[in-house]
Coordinates of C-alpha atoms and ligand atoms in Angstrom, one line a residue:
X1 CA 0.0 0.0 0.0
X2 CA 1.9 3.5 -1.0
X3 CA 2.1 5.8 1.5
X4 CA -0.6 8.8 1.2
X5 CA 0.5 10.4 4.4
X6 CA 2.3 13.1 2.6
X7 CA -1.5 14.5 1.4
X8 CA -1.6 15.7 4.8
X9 CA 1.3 18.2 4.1
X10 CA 0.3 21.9 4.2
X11 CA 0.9 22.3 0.8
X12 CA -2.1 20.9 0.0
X13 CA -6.0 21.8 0.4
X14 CA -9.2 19.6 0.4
X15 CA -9.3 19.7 -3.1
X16 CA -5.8 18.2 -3.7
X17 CA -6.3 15.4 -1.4
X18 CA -9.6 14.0 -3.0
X19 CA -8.2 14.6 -6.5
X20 CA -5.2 12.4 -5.6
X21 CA -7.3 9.3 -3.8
X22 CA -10.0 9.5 -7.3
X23 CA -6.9 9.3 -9.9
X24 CA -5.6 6.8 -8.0
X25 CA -8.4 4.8 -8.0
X26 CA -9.1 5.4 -11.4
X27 CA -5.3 4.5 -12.3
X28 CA -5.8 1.1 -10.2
X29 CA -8.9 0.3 -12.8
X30 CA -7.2 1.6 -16.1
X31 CA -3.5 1.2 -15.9
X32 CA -1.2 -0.3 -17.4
X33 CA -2.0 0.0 -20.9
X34 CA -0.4 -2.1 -23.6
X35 CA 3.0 -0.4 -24.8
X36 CA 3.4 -2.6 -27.8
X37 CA 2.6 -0.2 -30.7
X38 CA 3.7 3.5 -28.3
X39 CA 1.9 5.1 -30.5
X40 CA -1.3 4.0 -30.7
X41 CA -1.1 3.8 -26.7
X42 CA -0.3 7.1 -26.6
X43 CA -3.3 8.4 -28.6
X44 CA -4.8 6.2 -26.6
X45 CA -3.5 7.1 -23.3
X46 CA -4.7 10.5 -24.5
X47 CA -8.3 9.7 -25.7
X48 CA -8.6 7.5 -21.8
X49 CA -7.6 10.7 -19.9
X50 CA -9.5 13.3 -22.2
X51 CA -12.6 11.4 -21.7
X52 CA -12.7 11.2 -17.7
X53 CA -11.6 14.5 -17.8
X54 CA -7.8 14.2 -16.3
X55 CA -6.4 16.3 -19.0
X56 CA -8.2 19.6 -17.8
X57 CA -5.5 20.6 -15.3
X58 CA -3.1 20.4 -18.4
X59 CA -4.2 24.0 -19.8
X60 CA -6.2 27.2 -19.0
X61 CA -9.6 27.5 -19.3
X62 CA -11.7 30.4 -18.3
X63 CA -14.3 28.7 -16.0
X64 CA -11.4 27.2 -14.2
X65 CA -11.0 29.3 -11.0
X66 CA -7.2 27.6 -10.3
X67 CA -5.4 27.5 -14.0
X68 CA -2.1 26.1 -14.2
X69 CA -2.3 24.7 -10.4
X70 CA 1.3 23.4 -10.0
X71 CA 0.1 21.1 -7.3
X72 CA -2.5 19.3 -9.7
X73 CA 0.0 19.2 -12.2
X74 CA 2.8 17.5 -9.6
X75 CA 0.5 15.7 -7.7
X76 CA -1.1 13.7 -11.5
X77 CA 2.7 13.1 -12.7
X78 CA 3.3 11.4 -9.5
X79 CA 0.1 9.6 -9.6
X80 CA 0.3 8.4 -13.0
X81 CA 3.8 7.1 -13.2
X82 CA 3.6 5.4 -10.4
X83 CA 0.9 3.3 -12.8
X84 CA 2.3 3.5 -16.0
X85 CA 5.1 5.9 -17.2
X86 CA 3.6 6.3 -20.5
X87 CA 0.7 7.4 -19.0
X88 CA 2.6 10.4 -17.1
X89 CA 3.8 10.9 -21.0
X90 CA 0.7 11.6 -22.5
X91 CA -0.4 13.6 -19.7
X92 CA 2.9 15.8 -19.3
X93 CA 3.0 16.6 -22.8
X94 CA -0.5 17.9 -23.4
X95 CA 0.5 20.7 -20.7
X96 CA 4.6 21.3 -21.9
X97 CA 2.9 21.2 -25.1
X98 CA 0.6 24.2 -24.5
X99 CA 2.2 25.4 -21.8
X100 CA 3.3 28.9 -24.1
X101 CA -0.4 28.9 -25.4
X102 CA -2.0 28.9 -21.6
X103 CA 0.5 31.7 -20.5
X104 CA 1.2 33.8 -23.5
X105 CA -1.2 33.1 -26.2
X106 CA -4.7 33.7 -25.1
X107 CA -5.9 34.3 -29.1
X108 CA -5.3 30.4 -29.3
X109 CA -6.7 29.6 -26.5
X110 CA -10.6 28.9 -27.7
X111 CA -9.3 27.2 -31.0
X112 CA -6.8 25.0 -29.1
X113 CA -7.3 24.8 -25.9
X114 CA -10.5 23.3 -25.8
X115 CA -9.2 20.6 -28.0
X116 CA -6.2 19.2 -25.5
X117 CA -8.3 19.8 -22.8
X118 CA -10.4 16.9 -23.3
X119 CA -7.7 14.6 -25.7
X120 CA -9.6 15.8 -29.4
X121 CA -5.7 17.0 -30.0
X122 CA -2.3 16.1 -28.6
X123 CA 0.4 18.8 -28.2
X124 CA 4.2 19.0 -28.5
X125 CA 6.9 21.8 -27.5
X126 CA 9.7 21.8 -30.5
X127 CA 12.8 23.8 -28.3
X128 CA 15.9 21.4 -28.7
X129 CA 17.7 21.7 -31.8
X130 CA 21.0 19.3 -33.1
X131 CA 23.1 21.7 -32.3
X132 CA 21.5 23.6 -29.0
X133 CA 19.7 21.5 -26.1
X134 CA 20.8 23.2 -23.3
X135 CA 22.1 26.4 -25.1
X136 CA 18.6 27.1 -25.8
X137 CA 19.6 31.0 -26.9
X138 CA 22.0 29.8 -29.7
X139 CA 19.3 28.0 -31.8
X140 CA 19.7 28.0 -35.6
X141 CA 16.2 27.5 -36.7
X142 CA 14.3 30.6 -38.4
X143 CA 11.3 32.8 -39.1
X144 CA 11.5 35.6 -41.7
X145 CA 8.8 38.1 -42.0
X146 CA 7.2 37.5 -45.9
X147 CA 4.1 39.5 -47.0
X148 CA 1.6 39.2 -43.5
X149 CA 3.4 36.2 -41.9
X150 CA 6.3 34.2 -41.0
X151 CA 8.3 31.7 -43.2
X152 CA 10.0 28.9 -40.5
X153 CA 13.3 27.1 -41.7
X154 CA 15.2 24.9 -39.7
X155 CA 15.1 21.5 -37.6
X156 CA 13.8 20.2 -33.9
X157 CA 15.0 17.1 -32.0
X158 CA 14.0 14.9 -29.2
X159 CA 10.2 16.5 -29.9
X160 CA 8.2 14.4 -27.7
X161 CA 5.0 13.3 -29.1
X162 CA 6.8 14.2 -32.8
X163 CA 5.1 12.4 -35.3
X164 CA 1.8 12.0 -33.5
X165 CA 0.8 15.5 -32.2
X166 CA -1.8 18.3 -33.8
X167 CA 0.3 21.1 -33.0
X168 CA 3.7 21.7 -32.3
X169 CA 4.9 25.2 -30.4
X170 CA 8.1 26.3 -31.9
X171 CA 10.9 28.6 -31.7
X172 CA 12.3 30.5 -33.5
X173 CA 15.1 33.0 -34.3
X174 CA 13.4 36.3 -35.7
X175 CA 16.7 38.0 -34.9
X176 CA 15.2 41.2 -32.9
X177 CA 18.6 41.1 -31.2
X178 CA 21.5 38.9 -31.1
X179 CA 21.4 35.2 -29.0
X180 CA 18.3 34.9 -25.7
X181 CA 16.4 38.5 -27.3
X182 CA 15.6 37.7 -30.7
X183 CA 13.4 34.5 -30.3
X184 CA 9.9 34.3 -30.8
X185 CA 7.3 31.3 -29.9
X186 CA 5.1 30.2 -33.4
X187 CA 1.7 28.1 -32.9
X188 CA 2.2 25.2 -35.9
X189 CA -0.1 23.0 -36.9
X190 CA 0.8 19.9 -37.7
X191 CA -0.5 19.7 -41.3
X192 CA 1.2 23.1 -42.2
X193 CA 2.8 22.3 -45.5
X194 CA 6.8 22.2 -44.8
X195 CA 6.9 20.4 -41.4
X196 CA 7.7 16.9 -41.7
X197 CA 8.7 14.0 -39.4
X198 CA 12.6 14.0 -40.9
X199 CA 13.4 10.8 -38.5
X200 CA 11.4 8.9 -35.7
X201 CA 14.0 8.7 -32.8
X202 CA 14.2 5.0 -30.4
X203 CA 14.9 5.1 -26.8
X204 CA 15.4 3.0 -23.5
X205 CA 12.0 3.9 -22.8
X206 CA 9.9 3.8 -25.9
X207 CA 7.9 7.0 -26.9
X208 CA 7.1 8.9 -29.5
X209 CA 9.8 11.0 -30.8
X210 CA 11.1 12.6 -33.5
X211 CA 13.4 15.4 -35.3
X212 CA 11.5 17.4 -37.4
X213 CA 12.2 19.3 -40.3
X214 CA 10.6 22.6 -41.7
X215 CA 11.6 23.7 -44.6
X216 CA 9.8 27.1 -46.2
X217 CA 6.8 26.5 -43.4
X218 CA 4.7 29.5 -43.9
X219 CA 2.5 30.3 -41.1
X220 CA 0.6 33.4 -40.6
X221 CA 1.0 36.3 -38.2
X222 CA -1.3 35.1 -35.9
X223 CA 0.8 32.2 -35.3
X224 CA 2.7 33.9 -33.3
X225 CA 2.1 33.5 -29.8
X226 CA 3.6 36.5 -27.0
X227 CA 5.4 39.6 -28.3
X228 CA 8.5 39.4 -31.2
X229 CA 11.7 38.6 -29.6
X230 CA 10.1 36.8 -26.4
X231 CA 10.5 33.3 -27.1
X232 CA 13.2 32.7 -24.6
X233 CA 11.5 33.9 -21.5
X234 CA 8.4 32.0 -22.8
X235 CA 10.1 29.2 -23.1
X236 CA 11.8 29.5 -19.5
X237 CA 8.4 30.9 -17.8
X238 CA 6.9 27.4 -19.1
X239 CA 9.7 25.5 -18.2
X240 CA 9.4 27.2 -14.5
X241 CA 5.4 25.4 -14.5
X242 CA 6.5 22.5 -15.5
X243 CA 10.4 21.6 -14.4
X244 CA 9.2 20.4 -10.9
X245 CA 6.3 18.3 -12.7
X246 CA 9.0 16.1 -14.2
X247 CA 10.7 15.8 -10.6
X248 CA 7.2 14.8 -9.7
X249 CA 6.7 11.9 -12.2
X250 CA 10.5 11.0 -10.6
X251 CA 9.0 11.0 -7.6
X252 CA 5.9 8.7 -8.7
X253 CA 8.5 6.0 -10.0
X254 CA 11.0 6.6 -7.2
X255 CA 7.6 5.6 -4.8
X256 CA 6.9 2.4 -6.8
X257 CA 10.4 1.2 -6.5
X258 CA 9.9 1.6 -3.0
X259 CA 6.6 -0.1 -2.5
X260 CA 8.1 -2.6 -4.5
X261 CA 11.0 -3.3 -2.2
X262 CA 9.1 -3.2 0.8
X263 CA 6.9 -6.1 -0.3
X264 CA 9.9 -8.2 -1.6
X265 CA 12.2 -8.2 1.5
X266 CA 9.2 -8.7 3.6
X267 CA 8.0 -11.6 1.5
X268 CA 11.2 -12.9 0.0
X269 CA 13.4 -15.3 3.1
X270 CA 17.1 -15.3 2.7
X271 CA 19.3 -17.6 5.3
X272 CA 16.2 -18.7 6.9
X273 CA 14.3 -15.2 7.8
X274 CA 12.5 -12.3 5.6
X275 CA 15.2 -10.4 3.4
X276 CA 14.5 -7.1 5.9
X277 CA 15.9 -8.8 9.0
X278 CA 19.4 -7.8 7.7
X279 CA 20.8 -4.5 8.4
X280 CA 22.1 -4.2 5.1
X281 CA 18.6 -4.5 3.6
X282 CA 17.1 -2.2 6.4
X283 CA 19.8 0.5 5.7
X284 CA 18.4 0.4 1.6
X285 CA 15.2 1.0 2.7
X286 CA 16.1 3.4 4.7
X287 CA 18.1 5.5 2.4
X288 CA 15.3 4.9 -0.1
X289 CA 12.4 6.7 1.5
X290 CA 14.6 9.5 2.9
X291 CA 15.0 10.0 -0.9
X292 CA 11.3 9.7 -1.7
X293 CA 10.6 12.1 0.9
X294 CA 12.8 14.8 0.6
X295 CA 11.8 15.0 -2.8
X296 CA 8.3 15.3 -2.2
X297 CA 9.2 18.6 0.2
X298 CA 11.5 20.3 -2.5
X299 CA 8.7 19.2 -5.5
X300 CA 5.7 20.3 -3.4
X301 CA 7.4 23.7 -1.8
X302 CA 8.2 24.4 -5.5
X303 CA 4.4 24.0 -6.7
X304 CA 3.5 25.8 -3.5
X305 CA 5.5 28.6 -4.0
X306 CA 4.1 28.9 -7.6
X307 CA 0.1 28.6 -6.9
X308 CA 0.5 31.1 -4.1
X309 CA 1.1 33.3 -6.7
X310 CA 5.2 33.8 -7.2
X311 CA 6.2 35.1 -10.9
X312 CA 9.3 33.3 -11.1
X313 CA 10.0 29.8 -8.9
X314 CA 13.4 29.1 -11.6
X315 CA 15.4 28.0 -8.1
X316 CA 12.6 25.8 -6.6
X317 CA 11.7 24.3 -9.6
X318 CA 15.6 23.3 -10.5
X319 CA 16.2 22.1 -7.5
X320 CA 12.8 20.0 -7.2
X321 CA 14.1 18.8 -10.8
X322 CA 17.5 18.2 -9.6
X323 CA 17.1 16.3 -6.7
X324 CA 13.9 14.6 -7.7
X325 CA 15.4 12.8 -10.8
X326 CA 18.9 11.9 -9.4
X327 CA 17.7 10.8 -5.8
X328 CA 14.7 8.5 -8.1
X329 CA 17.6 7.0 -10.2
X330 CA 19.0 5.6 -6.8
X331 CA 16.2 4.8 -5.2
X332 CA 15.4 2.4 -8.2
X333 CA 18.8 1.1 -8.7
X334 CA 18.6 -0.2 -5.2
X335 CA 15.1 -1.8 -6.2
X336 CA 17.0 -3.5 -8.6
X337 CA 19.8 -4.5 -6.4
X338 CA 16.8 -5.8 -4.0
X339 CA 15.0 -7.8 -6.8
X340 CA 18.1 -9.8 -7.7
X341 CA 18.1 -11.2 -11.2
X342 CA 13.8 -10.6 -11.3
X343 CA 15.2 -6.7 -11.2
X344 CA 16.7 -7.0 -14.3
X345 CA 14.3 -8.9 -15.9
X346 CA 12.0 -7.5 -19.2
X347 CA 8.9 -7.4 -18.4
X348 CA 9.7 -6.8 -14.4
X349 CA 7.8 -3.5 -13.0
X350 CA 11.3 -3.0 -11.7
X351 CA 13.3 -3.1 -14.9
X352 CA 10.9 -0.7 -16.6
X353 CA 11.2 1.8 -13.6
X354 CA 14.7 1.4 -14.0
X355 CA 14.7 2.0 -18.3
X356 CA 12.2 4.9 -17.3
X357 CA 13.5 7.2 -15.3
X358 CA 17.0 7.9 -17.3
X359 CA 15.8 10.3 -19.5
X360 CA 14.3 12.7 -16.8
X361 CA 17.5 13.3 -15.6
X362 CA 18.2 14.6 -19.2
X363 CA 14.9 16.6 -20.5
X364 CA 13.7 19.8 -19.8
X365 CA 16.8 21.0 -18.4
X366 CA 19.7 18.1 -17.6
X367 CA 21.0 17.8 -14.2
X368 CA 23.7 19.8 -14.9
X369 CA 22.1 22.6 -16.5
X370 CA 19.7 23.0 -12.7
X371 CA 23.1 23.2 -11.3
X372 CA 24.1 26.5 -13.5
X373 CA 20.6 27.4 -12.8
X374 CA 20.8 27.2 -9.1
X375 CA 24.2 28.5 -8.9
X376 CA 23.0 31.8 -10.8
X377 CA 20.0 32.2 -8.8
X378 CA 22.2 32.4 -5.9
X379 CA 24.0 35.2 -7.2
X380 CA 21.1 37.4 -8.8
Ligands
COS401 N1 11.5 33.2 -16.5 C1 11.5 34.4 -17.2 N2 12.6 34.9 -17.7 C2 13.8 34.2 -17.7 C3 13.8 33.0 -17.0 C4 12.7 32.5 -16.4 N3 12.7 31.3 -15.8 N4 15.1 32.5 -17.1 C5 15.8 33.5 -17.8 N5 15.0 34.5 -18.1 C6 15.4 35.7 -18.8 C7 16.6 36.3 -18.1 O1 16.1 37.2 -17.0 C8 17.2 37.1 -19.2 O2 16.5 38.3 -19.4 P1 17.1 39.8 -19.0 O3 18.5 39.9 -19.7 O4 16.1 40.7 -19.5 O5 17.2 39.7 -17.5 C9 17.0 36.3 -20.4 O6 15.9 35.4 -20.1 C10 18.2 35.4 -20.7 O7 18.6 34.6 -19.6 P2 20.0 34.0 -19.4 O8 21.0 35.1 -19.5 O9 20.0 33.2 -18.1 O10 20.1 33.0 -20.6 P3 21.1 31.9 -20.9 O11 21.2 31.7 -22.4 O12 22.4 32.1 -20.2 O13 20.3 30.6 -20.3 C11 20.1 28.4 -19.4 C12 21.0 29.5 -19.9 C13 21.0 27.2 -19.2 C14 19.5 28.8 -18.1 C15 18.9 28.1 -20.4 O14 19.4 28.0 -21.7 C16 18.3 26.8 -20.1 O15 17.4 26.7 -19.2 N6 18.6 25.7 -20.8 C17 18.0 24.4 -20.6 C18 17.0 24.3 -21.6 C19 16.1 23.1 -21.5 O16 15.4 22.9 -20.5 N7 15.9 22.4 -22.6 C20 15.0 21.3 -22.6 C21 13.9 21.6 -23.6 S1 12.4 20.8 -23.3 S2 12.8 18.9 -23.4

């Protein structure tokens, strides 16, 4: 049985609390899905979480009287991927996806919006380029001003959901100044003649993903979403919503390793007694839910600090990244250790965890890059 005893944290109001027991509940009955074919279980992940209405806290909507609540956000990631990772996918995505259009681009937001709200369309954020992922100010890609709109040349990589989404954000040099000041943030459709899938991308934990290419992708004025030369701090105001999100789906794997432990060394009998009569074993349990728990403080202080109403949380949300992702990568390789050979094995919830959470420590801002964040903050 996970332990819920962190919903009694002051972080968190009535509202939080039942939302957290009803996903769960409704993750017991619907997850796992089938991850054969990743994308049809994405769409699908999508369509399941659309219909019982567990995509809403993904994007603004004007009836909603807490948009963008950090705390719902955290609180599904951890939920869901402590079910099924690729269920935290598809739900992440639809927000980093239209994260820029929920803060910046209120035109789109009736047209769009409405769609990922409820899973009609899937969303993707195109930032990373081949030659800048964490220099996001030296991107190469383009938009030149022709007639009444904007011609985009240029590639993306590592574009989550590439290759299945409806519309991609993407930025853009527009050259209004030299490097961070002369970016701007474009809404593209996904049928907009020039954008295409250049190569489908394969990883330890299978999603979609692709580099895209656009080559003479006209889009119109309105496309562009926020002011000319504001892409950056877009792109680093969304990143501030959503950084501690991904320590949060950390969090929900880094839980489930732990669960799982629990129940094998008190099951499992080594030299005639449970596995958790040695010290040894005691010790990696130990270690394991300090992790989980001191991640949950810096994840929720970070969403916290942002629903109460703070217009920048970049240091709270780096370090709930930081230390999130890296403690979760040692909390499951001690699961593994724990499990034996059955921790290594395909198909064990163990192994996956462990195939999972790699790539957190490397998107939306790698572990290193927090560190440069953090150290900066500190000075400003
Ligand atoms: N919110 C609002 N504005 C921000 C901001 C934030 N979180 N972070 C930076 N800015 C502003 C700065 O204030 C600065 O504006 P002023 O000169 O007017 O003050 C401007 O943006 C440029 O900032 P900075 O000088 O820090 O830019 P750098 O190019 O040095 O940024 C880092 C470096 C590493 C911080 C940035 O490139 C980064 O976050 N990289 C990681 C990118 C990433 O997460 N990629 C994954 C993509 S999604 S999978």
């Amino acid at each position: 049985m996970p332990d819920r005893s962190f919903l009694s944290w002051p972080f968190f109001e009535p509202r939080h609390r039942e939302y957290a027991e009803r996903l769960d509940d409704w993750c017991a009955k619907n997850l796992p899905v089938d991850h054969h074919d990743v994308d049809a279980a994405c769409r699908n992940l999508v369509r399941m979480l659309g219909d019982a209405g567990w995509l809403k806290p993904t994007a603004v909507d004007a009836a909603d009287p807490a948009p963008l609540d950090v705390r719902t956000l955290c609180l599904t990631r951890e939920t869901l991927a402590r079910h099924d990772g690729l269920a935290d996918f598809a739900f992440a995505m639809q927000g980093l996806g239209t994260g820029a259009i929920s803060l910046f681009g209120e035109a789109h937001h009736k047209e769009w919006l409405a769609k990922t709200r409820t899973g009609d369309a899937i969303s993707a954020f195109a930032l990373s380029e081949p030659r800048s992922g964490s220099d996001v100010a030296n991107m190469d890609m383009t938009a030149r001003r022709d007639g009444g709109g904007f011609v985009l040349d240029g590639e993306k990589t590592w574009i989550s959901n590439g290759g299945i989404a409806d519309l991609y954000v993407v930025f853009a040099r527009t050259g209004e100044a030299p490097g961070a000041k002369g970016i701007s943030c474009f809404l593209v459709p996904a049928d907009t003649p020039g954008l295409a899938v250049a190569e489908r991308l394969e990883v330890i934990a299978p999603h979609p993903l692709a580099r895209l290419s656009f080559e003479n992708c006209r889009v119109p004025a309105s496309a562009m979403i926020g002011k000319p030369g504001e892409g950056f701090k877009i792109a680093m105001s969304v990143l501030d919503v959503f950084r501690s999100t991904v320590g949060a789906a950390a969090l929900g794997f880094a839980r489930r390793a732990l669960d799982e432990s629990v129940s094998r060394v008190s099951s499992r009998n080594l030299f005639g007694a449970p596995l958790f009569d040695l010290q040894m074993v005691q010790g990696h349990i130990a270690d394991m839910a300090l992790d989980v728990d001191a991640a949950a403080l810096l994840i929720y202080r970070a969403a916290w600090t942002k629903d109460m109403g703070a217009p920048r949380v970049t240091r709270e949300a780096a370090m709930a990244k930081l230390y999130a992702t890296d403690r979760a990568q040692s909390v499951i390789d001690k699961a593994v250790q724990l499990h034996g050979g059955d921790g290594i094995r395909k198909g064990h919830i163990v192994e996956s965890l462990y195939r999972e959470i790699r790539a957190l420590r490397i998107y939306e801002g790698a572990s290193d890059v927090q560190k440069v964040v953090i150290a900066r903050q500190m000075l400003a």
